[in-house]
Amino acid sequence: MFTLGCDRAHLYAHPERELTPEETNRYDEAITRRATGVPAQYITGHQEFWGLDLIVTPAVLIPRPETEHVIETVLEVISGGYVKQGQQQREGTAAPHFRVVDVGTGSGAIALALAKEFPTADICATDISAEALEVARANAARHELSSRIIFHQTDLLAGLPHGEFDFVVSNPPYVGEAEEDQVQLEVRKFEPRSAVFAGPTGLELIERLIQQAREALRPGGWLIFEISGTIADGVQRLLLDWSDVKITNDLQGIARVARARK
């Protein structure tokens, strides 16, 4: 529990416990901040993603359950036989060995989830924000995954080697400025604007990502990224010269993940 610094089981075991003046003040302060619209995750400093407890600050987008569909899509591609088509496995293990880069890693959610699922994968994570990378590195350290992920401060894939990655994955900014009034107030007001809005149409950054991913991927490599229903048709147009293009819906039936093969 955020205010008390203990879990629910502790409270059940100690029903007689009363708040100290300091705890009361902390609770009141948290309620006051929440009443102004500050997301609860920024108040507590934590958010769960793919079973991982992640530190979050106003420097990073709050990880959302919908983004877990990106991880599910990678798992689906792997289980569908992609690894058998040219990817080697490390000696002494049945786990697949591949290289993946998480573009715009923010809190590190996608990179950490993939590191958890694929213990032999080589993982890079990029972000243009130094502050975001500090949060991502802290999360990697908390989950003892620092040695598994190489972090780069760069714009998308700039400066990374060409033709070496098996997967480029991302939750890029994809909201158009014309849609701003439709975005929740607390998102517009408190989450990093550069992680939400991508230009007039919402496709501006994705178009650059697709171009750079083509250079970064090996032949047959996969680009997998989060989208919204608003831009799904535009994304498909941008991927016309890719193979095996597929848009996957989330649990609400909204287009959520695009995948394409080089």
PDB file of C-alpha atoms in Angstrom:
ATOM      1  CA  MET A   1       0.000   0.000   0.000  1.00  0.00           C
ATOM      2  CA  PHE A   2       1.459   3.342  -1.081  1.00  0.00           C
ATOM      3  CA  THR A   3       0.741   5.430   2.022  1.00  0.00           C
ATOM      4  CA  LEU A   4       1.763   2.827   4.593  1.00  0.00           C
ATOM      5  CA  GLY A   5       4.588   1.147   2.707  1.00  0.00           C
ATOM      6  CA  CYS A   6       3.150  -2.306   3.359  1.00  0.00           C
ATOM      7  CA  ASP A   7       0.994  -4.850   1.563  1.00  0.00           C
ATOM      8  CA  ARG A   8      -2.682  -5.704   2.056  1.00  0.00           C
ATOM      9  CA  ALA A   9      -1.845  -8.913   3.939  1.00  0.00           C
ATOM     10  CA  HIS A  10      -0.015  -6.885   6.578  1.00  0.00           C
ATOM     11  CA  LEU A  11      -3.114  -4.757   7.122  1.00  0.00           C
ATOM     12  CA  TYR A  12      -5.317  -7.839   7.517  1.00  0.00           C
ATOM     13  CA  ALA A  13      -2.859  -9.222  10.065  1.00  0.00           C
ATOM     14  CA  HIS A  14      -2.810  -5.944  12.029  1.00  0.00           C
ATOM     15  CA  PRO A  15      -6.375  -4.553  12.031  1.00  0.00           C
ATOM     16  CA  GLU A  16      -5.614  -2.451  15.100  1.00  0.00           C
ATOM     17  CA  ARG A  17      -3.046  -0.375  13.236  1.00  0.00           C
ATOM     18  CA  GLU A  18      -3.742   3.373  13.135  1.00  0.00           C
ATOM     19  CA  LEU A  19      -2.266   5.994  10.851  1.00  0.00           C
ATOM     20  CA  THR A  20       0.496   8.145  12.215  1.00  0.00           C
ATOM     21  CA  PRO A  21       0.302  11.910  11.619  1.00  0.00           C
ATOM     22  CA  GLU A  22       2.968  11.587   8.919  1.00  0.00           C
ATOM     23  CA  GLU A  23       1.010   8.831   7.157  1.00  0.00           C
ATOM     24  CA  THR A  24      -2.177  10.862   7.366  1.00  0.00           C
ATOM     25  CA  ASN A  25      -0.430  13.824   5.765  1.00  0.00           C
ATOM     26  CA  ARG A  26       0.980  11.593   3.044  1.00  0.00           C
ATOM     27  CA  TYR A  27      -2.455  10.172   2.303  1.00  0.00           C
ATOM     28  CA  ASP A  28      -4.063  13.611   2.208  1.00  0.00           C
ATOM     29  CA  GLU A  29      -1.351  14.888  -0.126  1.00  0.00           C
ATOM     30  CA  ALA A  30      -1.841  11.942  -2.497  1.00  0.00           C
ATOM     31  CA  ILE A  31      -5.616  12.484  -2.583  1.00  0.00           C
ATOM     32  CA  THR A  32      -5.134  16.192  -3.251  1.00  0.00           C
ATOM     33  CA  ARG A  33      -2.780  15.519  -6.152  1.00  0.00           C
ATOM     34  CA  ARG A  34      -5.105  12.918  -7.628  1.00  0.00           C
ATOM     35  CA  ALA A  35      -7.994  15.384  -7.406  1.00  0.00           C
ATOM     36  CA  THR A  36      -6.058  17.745  -9.669  1.00  0.00           C
ATOM     37  CA  GLY A  37      -5.785  15.001 -12.301  1.00  0.00           C
ATOM     38  CA  VAL A  38      -2.278  13.697 -11.624  1.00  0.00           C
ATOM     39  CA  PRO A  39      -2.289  10.019 -12.682  1.00  0.00           C
ATOM     40  CA  ALA A  40      -2.187   7.611  -9.754  1.00  0.00           C
ATOM     41  CA  GLN A  41       0.889   5.955 -11.257  1.00  0.00           C
ATOM     42  CA  TYR A  42       2.858   9.199 -11.039  1.00  0.00           C
ATOM     43  CA  ILE A  43       1.782   9.612  -7.428  1.00  0.00           C
ATOM     44  CA  THR A  44       2.772   6.099  -6.350  1.00  0.00           C
ATOM     45  CA  GLY A  45       5.677   5.905  -8.802  1.00  0.00           C
ATOM     46  CA  HIS A  46       4.738   2.404  -9.977  1.00  0.00           C
ATOM     47  CA  GLN A  47       2.838   0.566 -12.700  1.00  0.00           C
ATOM     48  CA  GLU A  48       2.615  -3.145 -13.518  1.00  0.00           C
ATOM     49  CA  PHE A  49       3.330  -4.375 -17.035  1.00  0.00           C
ATOM     50  CA  TRP A  50       3.591  -8.012 -18.139  1.00  0.00           C
ATOM     51  CA  GLY A  51       3.865  -9.056 -14.484  1.00  0.00           C
ATOM     52  CA  LEU A  52       6.714  -6.633 -13.820  1.00  0.00           C
ATOM     53  CA  ASP A  53       6.488  -3.830 -11.279  1.00  0.00           C
ATOM     54  CA  LEU A  54       7.912  -0.791 -13.056  1.00  0.00           C
ATOM     55  CA  ILE A  55       9.006   2.584 -11.757  1.00  0.00           C
ATOM     56  CA  VAL A  56       7.277   5.415 -13.614  1.00  0.00           C
ATOM     57  CA  THR A  57       7.835   9.163 -13.464  1.00  0.00           C
ATOM     58  CA  PRO A  58       6.435  12.087 -15.479  1.00  0.00           C
ATOM     59  CA  ALA A  59       9.435  11.599 -17.793  1.00  0.00           C
ATOM     60  CA  VAL A  60       7.858   8.460 -19.287  1.00  0.00           C
ATOM     61  CA  LEU A  61       4.531   7.348 -20.699  1.00  0.00           C
ATOM     62  CA  ILE A  62       2.603   5.185 -18.256  1.00  0.00           C
ATOM     63  CA  PRO A  63       2.667   1.568 -19.557  1.00  0.00           C
ATOM     64  CA  ARG A  64      -0.796   0.344 -20.456  1.00  0.00           C
ATOM     65  CA  PRO A  65      -2.342  -3.135 -20.762  1.00  0.00           C
ATOM     66  CA  GLU A  66      -2.993  -2.570 -24.484  1.00  0.00           C
ATOM     67  CA  THR A  67       0.750  -2.445 -25.120  1.00  0.00           C
ATOM     68  CA  GLU A  68       1.037  -6.028 -23.887  1.00  0.00           C
ATOM     69  CA  HIS A  69      -0.430  -6.989 -27.276  1.00  0.00           C
ATOM     70  CA  VAL A  70       2.964  -6.041 -28.750  1.00  0.00           C
ATOM     71  CA  ILE A  71       4.617  -8.702 -26.588  1.00  0.00           C
ATOM     72  CA  GLU A  72       1.902 -11.199 -27.498  1.00  0.00           C
ATOM     73  CA  THR A  73       2.497 -10.520 -31.185  1.00  0.00           C
ATOM     74  CA  VAL A  74       6.228 -11.208 -30.852  1.00  0.00           C
ATOM     75  CA  LEU A  75       5.417 -14.462 -29.054  1.00  0.00           C
ATOM     76  CA  GLU A  76       2.956 -15.386 -31.798  1.00  0.00           C
ATOM     77  CA  VAL A  77       5.501 -14.738 -34.532  1.00  0.00           C
ATOM     78  CA  ILE A  78       8.140 -16.777 -32.710  1.00  0.00           C
ATOM     79  CA  SER A  79       5.790 -19.689 -32.028  1.00  0.00           C
ATOM     80  CA  GLY A  80       4.603 -19.544 -35.624  1.00  0.00           C
ATOM     81  CA  GLY A  81       7.943 -20.820 -36.844  1.00  0.00           C
ATOM     82  CA  TYR A  82       9.918 -17.660 -37.531  1.00  0.00           C
ATOM     83  CA  VAL A  83      12.886 -18.912 -35.494  1.00  0.00           C
ATOM     84  CA  LYS A  84      13.160 -22.013 -37.672  1.00  0.00           C
ATOM     85  CA  GLN A  85      13.639 -19.885 -40.762  1.00  0.00           C
ATOM     86  CA  GLY A  86      17.288 -19.014 -40.380  1.00  0.00           C
ATOM     87  CA  GLN A  87      17.668 -18.143 -36.704  1.00  0.00           C
ATOM     88  CA  GLN A  88      20.111 -20.190 -34.690  1.00  0.00           C
ATOM     89  CA  GLN A  89      19.743 -21.368 -31.122  1.00  0.00           C
ATOM     90  CA  ARG A  90      22.467 -21.039 -28.548  1.00  0.00           C
ATOM     91  CA  GLU A  91      24.336 -24.207 -27.791  1.00  0.00           C
ATOM     92  CA  GLY A  92      22.899 -26.181 -24.886  1.00  0.00           C
ATOM     93  CA  THR A  93      19.491 -24.503 -24.856  1.00  0.00           C
ATOM     94  CA  ALA A  94      16.277 -24.763 -26.798  1.00  0.00           C
ATOM     95  CA  ALA A  95      15.605 -21.040 -26.407  1.00  0.00           C
ATOM     96  CA  PRO A  96      15.704 -18.946 -29.589  1.00  0.00           C
ATOM     97  CA  HIS A  97      18.572 -16.517 -30.098  1.00  0.00           C
ATOM     98  CA  PHE A  98      17.662 -13.338 -31.911  1.00  0.00           C
ATOM     99  CA  ARG A  99      18.348  -9.591 -31.826  1.00  0.00           C
ATOM    100  CA  VAL A 100      15.593  -7.125 -31.021  1.00  0.00           C
ATOM    101  CA  VAL A 101      15.476  -3.356 -30.600  1.00  0.00           C
ATOM    102  CA  ASP A 102      12.745  -1.551 -28.667  1.00  0.00           C
ATOM    103  CA  VAL A 103      12.368   1.927 -30.164  1.00  0.00           C
ATOM    104  CA  GLY A 104      11.202   4.681 -27.815  1.00  0.00           C
ATOM    105  CA  THR A 105      11.541   2.454 -24.782  1.00  0.00           C
ATOM    106  CA  GLY A 106      10.307   4.977 -22.195  1.00  0.00           C
ATOM    107  CA  SER A 107      10.072   3.080 -18.901  1.00  0.00           C
ATOM    108  CA  GLY A 108      11.654   0.059 -20.597  1.00  0.00           C
ATOM    109  CA  ALA A 109       8.393  -1.907 -20.421  1.00  0.00           C
ATOM    110  CA  ILE A 110       8.601  -3.686 -23.781  1.00  0.00           C
ATOM    111  CA  ALA A 111      12.341  -4.361 -23.598  1.00  0.00           C
ATOM    112  CA  LEU A 112      12.081  -5.769 -20.071  1.00  0.00           C
ATOM    113  CA  ALA A 113       9.091  -7.955 -20.936  1.00  0.00           C
ATOM    114  CA  LEU A 114      10.960  -9.419 -23.907  1.00  0.00           C
ATOM    115  CA  ALA A 115      14.076  -9.958 -21.807  1.00  0.00           C
ATOM    116  CA  LYS A 116      11.912 -11.828 -19.313  1.00  0.00           C
ATOM    117  CA  GLU A 117      10.311 -14.000 -21.996  1.00  0.00           C
ATOM    118  CA  PHE A 118      13.468 -14.691 -24.036  1.00  0.00           C
ATOM    119  CA  PRO A 119      16.503 -15.162 -21.771  1.00  0.00           C
ATOM    120  CA  THR A 120      18.894 -15.721 -24.694  1.00  0.00           C
ATOM    121  CA  ALA A 121      17.808 -12.780 -26.863  1.00  0.00           C
ATOM    122  CA  ASP A 122      20.093  -9.802 -27.467  1.00  0.00           C
ATOM    123  CA  ILE A 123      18.073  -6.682 -26.695  1.00  0.00           C
ATOM    124  CA  CYS A 124      18.683  -3.016 -27.413  1.00  0.00           C
ATOM    125  CA  ALA A 125      16.443  -0.161 -26.303  1.00  0.00           C
ATOM    126  CA  THR A 126      16.478   3.405 -27.612  1.00  0.00           C
ATOM    127  CA  ASP A 127      14.937   6.665 -26.545  1.00  0.00           C
ATOM    128  CA  ILE A 128      15.583  10.277 -27.477  1.00  0.00           C
ATOM    129  CA  SER A 129      15.015  11.332 -23.843  1.00  0.00           C
ATOM    130  CA  ALA A 130      17.881  11.029 -21.381  1.00  0.00           C
ATOM    131  CA  GLU A 131      15.399  11.276 -18.499  1.00  0.00           C
ATOM    132  CA  ALA A 132      13.361   8.382 -19.869  1.00  0.00           C
ATOM    133  CA  LEU A 133      16.468   6.244 -20.228  1.00  0.00           C
ATOM    134  CA  GLU A 134      17.310   6.875 -16.571  1.00  0.00           C
ATOM    135  CA  VAL A 135      13.946   5.387 -15.633  1.00  0.00           C
ATOM    136  CA  ALA A 136      14.406   2.438 -18.017  1.00  0.00           C
ATOM    137  CA  ARG A 137      17.867   1.688 -16.625  1.00  0.00           C
ATOM    138  CA  ALA A 138      16.507   1.840 -13.065  1.00  0.00           C
ATOM    139  CA  ASN A 139      13.788  -0.664 -13.984  1.00  0.00           C
ATOM    140  CA  ALA A 140      16.310  -2.962 -15.619  1.00  0.00           C
ATOM    141  CA  ALA A 141      18.457  -2.846 -12.473  1.00  0.00           C
ATOM    142  CA  ARG A 142      15.464  -3.549 -10.200  1.00  0.00           C
ATOM    143  CA  HIS A 143      14.655  -6.695 -12.167  1.00  0.00           C
ATOM    144  CA  GLU A 144      18.310  -7.749 -12.530  1.00  0.00           C
ATOM    145  CA  LEU A 145      18.164  -7.374 -16.307  1.00  0.00           C
ATOM    146  CA  SER A 146      20.779  -4.643 -16.770  1.00  0.00           C
ATOM    147  CA  SER A 147      23.225  -7.072 -18.357  1.00  0.00           C
ATOM    148  CA  ARG A 148      20.582  -8.165 -20.868  1.00  0.00           C
ATOM    149  CA  ILE A 149      19.691  -4.784 -22.376  1.00  0.00           C
ATOM    150  CA  ILE A 150      21.877  -2.183 -24.083  1.00  0.00           C
ATOM    151  CA  PHE A 151      20.386   1.303 -23.886  1.00  0.00           C
ATOM    152  CA  HIS A 152      21.037   3.997 -26.519  1.00  0.00           C
ATOM    153  CA  GLN A 153      20.043   7.645 -26.465  1.00  0.00           C
ATOM    154  CA  THR A 154      19.117   8.356 -30.070  1.00  0.00           C
ATOM    155  CA  ASP A 155      16.280   9.419 -32.350  1.00  0.00           C
ATOM    156  CA  LEU A 156      14.472   6.192 -33.308  1.00  0.00           C
ATOM    157  CA  LEU A 157      17.140   3.927 -34.879  1.00  0.00           C
ATOM    158  CA  ALA A 158      19.708   6.570 -35.796  1.00  0.00           C
ATOM    159  CA  GLY A 159      23.260   5.285 -35.420  1.00  0.00           C
ATOM    160  CA  LEU A 160      22.328   1.641 -34.934  1.00  0.00           C
ATOM    161  CA  PRO A 161      23.809  -0.974 -37.279  1.00  0.00           C
ATOM    162  CA  HIS A 162      21.994  -1.876 -40.493  1.00  0.00           C
ATOM    163  CA  GLY A 163      20.759  -5.353 -41.330  1.00  0.00           C
ATOM    164  CA  GLU A 164      21.431  -6.896 -37.913  1.00  0.00           C
ATOM    165  CA  PHE A 165      18.092  -7.008 -36.085  1.00  0.00           C
ATOM    166  CA  ASP A 166      15.467  -9.745 -36.238  1.00  0.00           C
ATOM    167  CA  PHE A 167      12.788  -7.610 -34.594  1.00  0.00           C
ATOM    168  CA  VAL A 168      12.120  -3.895 -34.390  1.00  0.00           C
ATOM    169  CA  VAL A 169       9.370  -3.304 -31.831  1.00  0.00           C
ATOM    170  CA  SER A 170       7.889  -0.055 -30.624  1.00  0.00           C
ATOM    171  CA  ASN A 171       5.078   1.804 -28.938  1.00  0.00           C
ATOM    172  CA  PRO A 172       5.648   5.055 -30.820  1.00  0.00           C
ATOM    173  CA  PRO A 173       3.716   8.320 -30.513  1.00  0.00           C
ATOM    174  CA  TYR A 174       0.717   7.864 -32.817  1.00  0.00           C
ATOM    175  CA  VAL A 175      -1.904  10.436 -31.809  1.00  0.00           C
ATOM    176  CA  GLY A 176      -2.525  13.217 -34.294  1.00  0.00           C
ATOM    177  CA  GLU A 177      -2.703  16.802 -33.077  1.00  0.00           C
ATOM    178  CA  ALA A 178      -6.162  17.036 -34.629  1.00  0.00           C
ATOM    179  CA  GLU A 179      -7.310  14.386 -32.121  1.00  0.00           C
ATOM    180  CA  GLU A 180      -6.018  16.241 -29.078  1.00  0.00           C
ATOM    181  CA  ASP A 181      -9.481  17.092 -27.763  1.00  0.00           C
ATOM    182  CA  GLN A 182     -10.357  13.381 -27.764  1.00  0.00           C
ATOM    183  CA  VAL A 183      -7.420  12.442 -25.538  1.00  0.00           C
ATOM    184  CA  GLN A 184      -8.036  12.164 -21.794  1.00  0.00           C
ATOM    185  CA  LEU A 185      -7.263  15.394 -19.973  1.00  0.00           C
ATOM    186  CA  GLU A 186      -4.842  13.745 -17.562  1.00  0.00           C
ATOM    187  CA  VAL A 187      -2.888  12.310 -20.493  1.00  0.00           C
ATOM    188  CA  ARG A 188      -2.715  15.676 -22.257  1.00  0.00           C
ATOM    189  CA  LYS A 189      -1.821  17.510 -19.082  1.00  0.00           C
ATOM    190  CA  PHE A 190       0.595  15.188 -17.312  1.00  0.00           C
ATOM    191  CA  GLU A 191       2.149  12.575 -19.620  1.00  0.00           C
ATOM    192  CA  PRO A 192       5.084  13.560 -21.853  1.00  0.00           C
ATOM    193  CA  ARG A 193       3.643  15.148 -24.979  1.00  0.00           C
ATOM    194  CA  SER A 194       6.453  13.831 -27.165  1.00  0.00           C
ATOM    195  CA  ALA A 195       5.466  10.269 -26.223  1.00  0.00           C
ATOM    196  CA  VAL A 196       1.814  10.799 -27.161  1.00  0.00           C
ATOM    197  CA  PHE A 197       1.539  13.159 -30.135  1.00  0.00           C
ATOM    198  CA  ALA A 198       3.322  12.556 -33.433  1.00  0.00           C
ATOM    199  CA  GLY A 199       2.341  15.508 -35.592  1.00  0.00           C
ATOM    200  CA  PRO A 200      -0.770  16.640 -37.461  1.00  0.00           C
ATOM    201  CA  THR A 201      -1.920  13.161 -38.553  1.00  0.00           C
ATOM    202  CA  GLY A 202      -0.280  10.802 -36.044  1.00  0.00           C
ATOM    203  CA  LEU A 203       1.619   9.017 -38.825  1.00  0.00           C
ATOM    204  CA  GLU A 204       4.650  11.290 -39.008  1.00  0.00           C
ATOM    205  CA  LEU A 205       6.916   9.398 -36.630  1.00  0.00           C
ATOM    206  CA  ILE A 206       5.653   5.987 -37.727  1.00  0.00           C
ATOM    207  CA  GLU A 207       6.561   6.786 -41.327  1.00  0.00           C
ATOM    208  CA  ARG A 208      10.132   7.500 -40.233  1.00  0.00           C
ATOM    209  CA  LEU A 209      10.181   4.366 -38.076  1.00  0.00           C
ATOM    210  CA  ILE A 210       9.111   2.186 -40.998  1.00  0.00           C
ATOM    211  CA  GLN A 211      11.829   3.631 -43.221  1.00  0.00           C
ATOM    212  CA  GLN A 212      14.551   3.165 -40.625  1.00  0.00           C
ATOM    213  CA  ALA A 213      13.340  -0.302 -39.624  1.00  0.00           C
ATOM    214  CA  ARG A 214      13.783  -1.496 -43.209  1.00  0.00           C
ATOM    215  CA  GLU A 215      17.461  -0.604 -42.951  1.00  0.00           C
ATOM    216  CA  ALA A 216      17.947  -2.020 -39.462  1.00  0.00           C
ATOM    217  CA  LEU A 217      16.268  -5.394 -40.041  1.00  0.00           C
ATOM    218  CA  ARG A 218      17.784  -8.498 -41.504  1.00  0.00           C
ATOM    219  CA  PRO A 219      16.034  -9.967 -44.548  1.00  0.00           C
ATOM    220  CA  GLY A 220      12.892 -11.626 -43.213  1.00  0.00           C
ATOM    221  CA  GLY A 221      12.975  -9.589 -40.005  1.00  0.00           C
ATOM    222  CA  TRP A 222       9.821  -8.263 -38.379  1.00  0.00           C
ATOM    223  CA  LEU A 223       8.566  -4.778 -37.545  1.00  0.00           C
ATOM    224  CA  ILE A 224       5.937  -4.835 -34.776  1.00  0.00           C
ATOM    225  CA  PHE A 225       4.477  -1.668 -33.303  1.00  0.00           C
ATOM    226  CA  GLU A 226       1.453  -0.276 -31.501  1.00  0.00           C
ATOM    227  CA  ILE A 227      -1.112   1.813 -33.369  1.00  0.00           C
ATOM    228  CA  SER A 228      -4.672   3.097 -32.964  1.00  0.00           C
ATOM    229  CA  GLY A 229      -7.791   2.514 -35.005  1.00  0.00           C
ATOM    230  CA  THR A 230      -7.634   6.096 -36.250  1.00  0.00           C
ATOM    231  CA  ILE A 231      -4.412   5.523 -38.183  1.00  0.00           C
ATOM    232  CA  ALA A 232      -4.804   1.830 -39.109  1.00  0.00           C
ATOM    233  CA  ASP A 233      -5.589   2.512 -42.782  1.00  0.00           C
ATOM    234  CA  GLY A 234      -2.689   4.940 -43.062  1.00  0.00           C
ATOM    235  CA  VAL A 235      -0.315   2.419 -41.502  1.00  0.00           C
ATOM    236  CA  GLN A 236      -1.362  -0.232 -43.996  1.00  0.00           C
ATOM    237  CA  ARG A 237      -0.630   2.174 -46.857  1.00  0.00           C
ATOM    238  CA  LEU A 238       2.833   2.835 -45.467  1.00  0.00           C
ATOM    239  CA  LEU A 239       3.470  -0.927 -45.323  1.00  0.00           C
ATOM    240  CA  LEU A 240       2.367  -1.747 -48.873  1.00  0.00           C
ATOM    241  CA  ASP A 241       5.836  -2.910 -49.938  1.00  0.00           C
ATOM    242  CA  TRP A 242       6.324  -5.137 -46.870  1.00  0.00           C
ATOM    243  CA  SER A 243       5.317  -8.799 -46.571  1.00  0.00           C
ATOM    244  CA  ASP A 244       2.891 -10.548 -44.219  1.00  0.00           C
ATOM    245  CA  VAL A 245       1.275  -7.300 -43.080  1.00  0.00           C
ATOM    246  CA  LYS A 246      -1.357  -7.800 -40.391  1.00  0.00           C
ATOM    247  CA  ILE A 247      -3.277  -5.521 -38.052  1.00  0.00           C
ATOM    248  CA  THR A 248      -4.352  -7.074 -34.742  1.00  0.00           C
ATOM    249  CA  ASN A 249      -7.206  -5.724 -32.640  1.00  0.00           C
ATOM    250  CA  ASP A 250      -7.166  -5.338 -28.884  1.00  0.00           C
ATOM    251  CA  LEU A 251      -9.794  -6.787 -26.534  1.00  0.00           C
ATOM    252  CA  GLN A 252     -12.148  -3.918 -27.357  1.00  0.00           C
ATOM    253  CA  GLY A 253     -11.946  -4.682 -31.061  1.00  0.00           C
ATOM    254  CA  ILE A 254      -9.811  -1.604 -31.792  1.00  0.00           C
ATOM    255  CA  ALA A 255      -6.826  -1.893 -34.145  1.00  0.00           C
ATOM    256  CA  ARG A 256      -3.839  -2.019 -31.810  1.00  0.00           C
ATOM    257  CA  VAL A 257      -0.756  -3.737 -33.272  1.00  0.00           C
ATOM    258  CA  ALA A 258       0.726  -3.697 -36.763  1.00  0.00           C
ATOM    259  CA  ARG A 259       3.181  -6.324 -37.907  1.00  0.00           C
ATOM    260  CA  ALA A 260       5.097  -6.568 -41.162  1.00  0.00           C
ATOM    261  CA  ARG A 261       7.980  -8.624 -42.493  1.00  0.00           C
ATOM    262  CA  LYS A 262      10.886  -7.236 -44.473  1.00  0.00           C
TER     263      LYS A 262
END
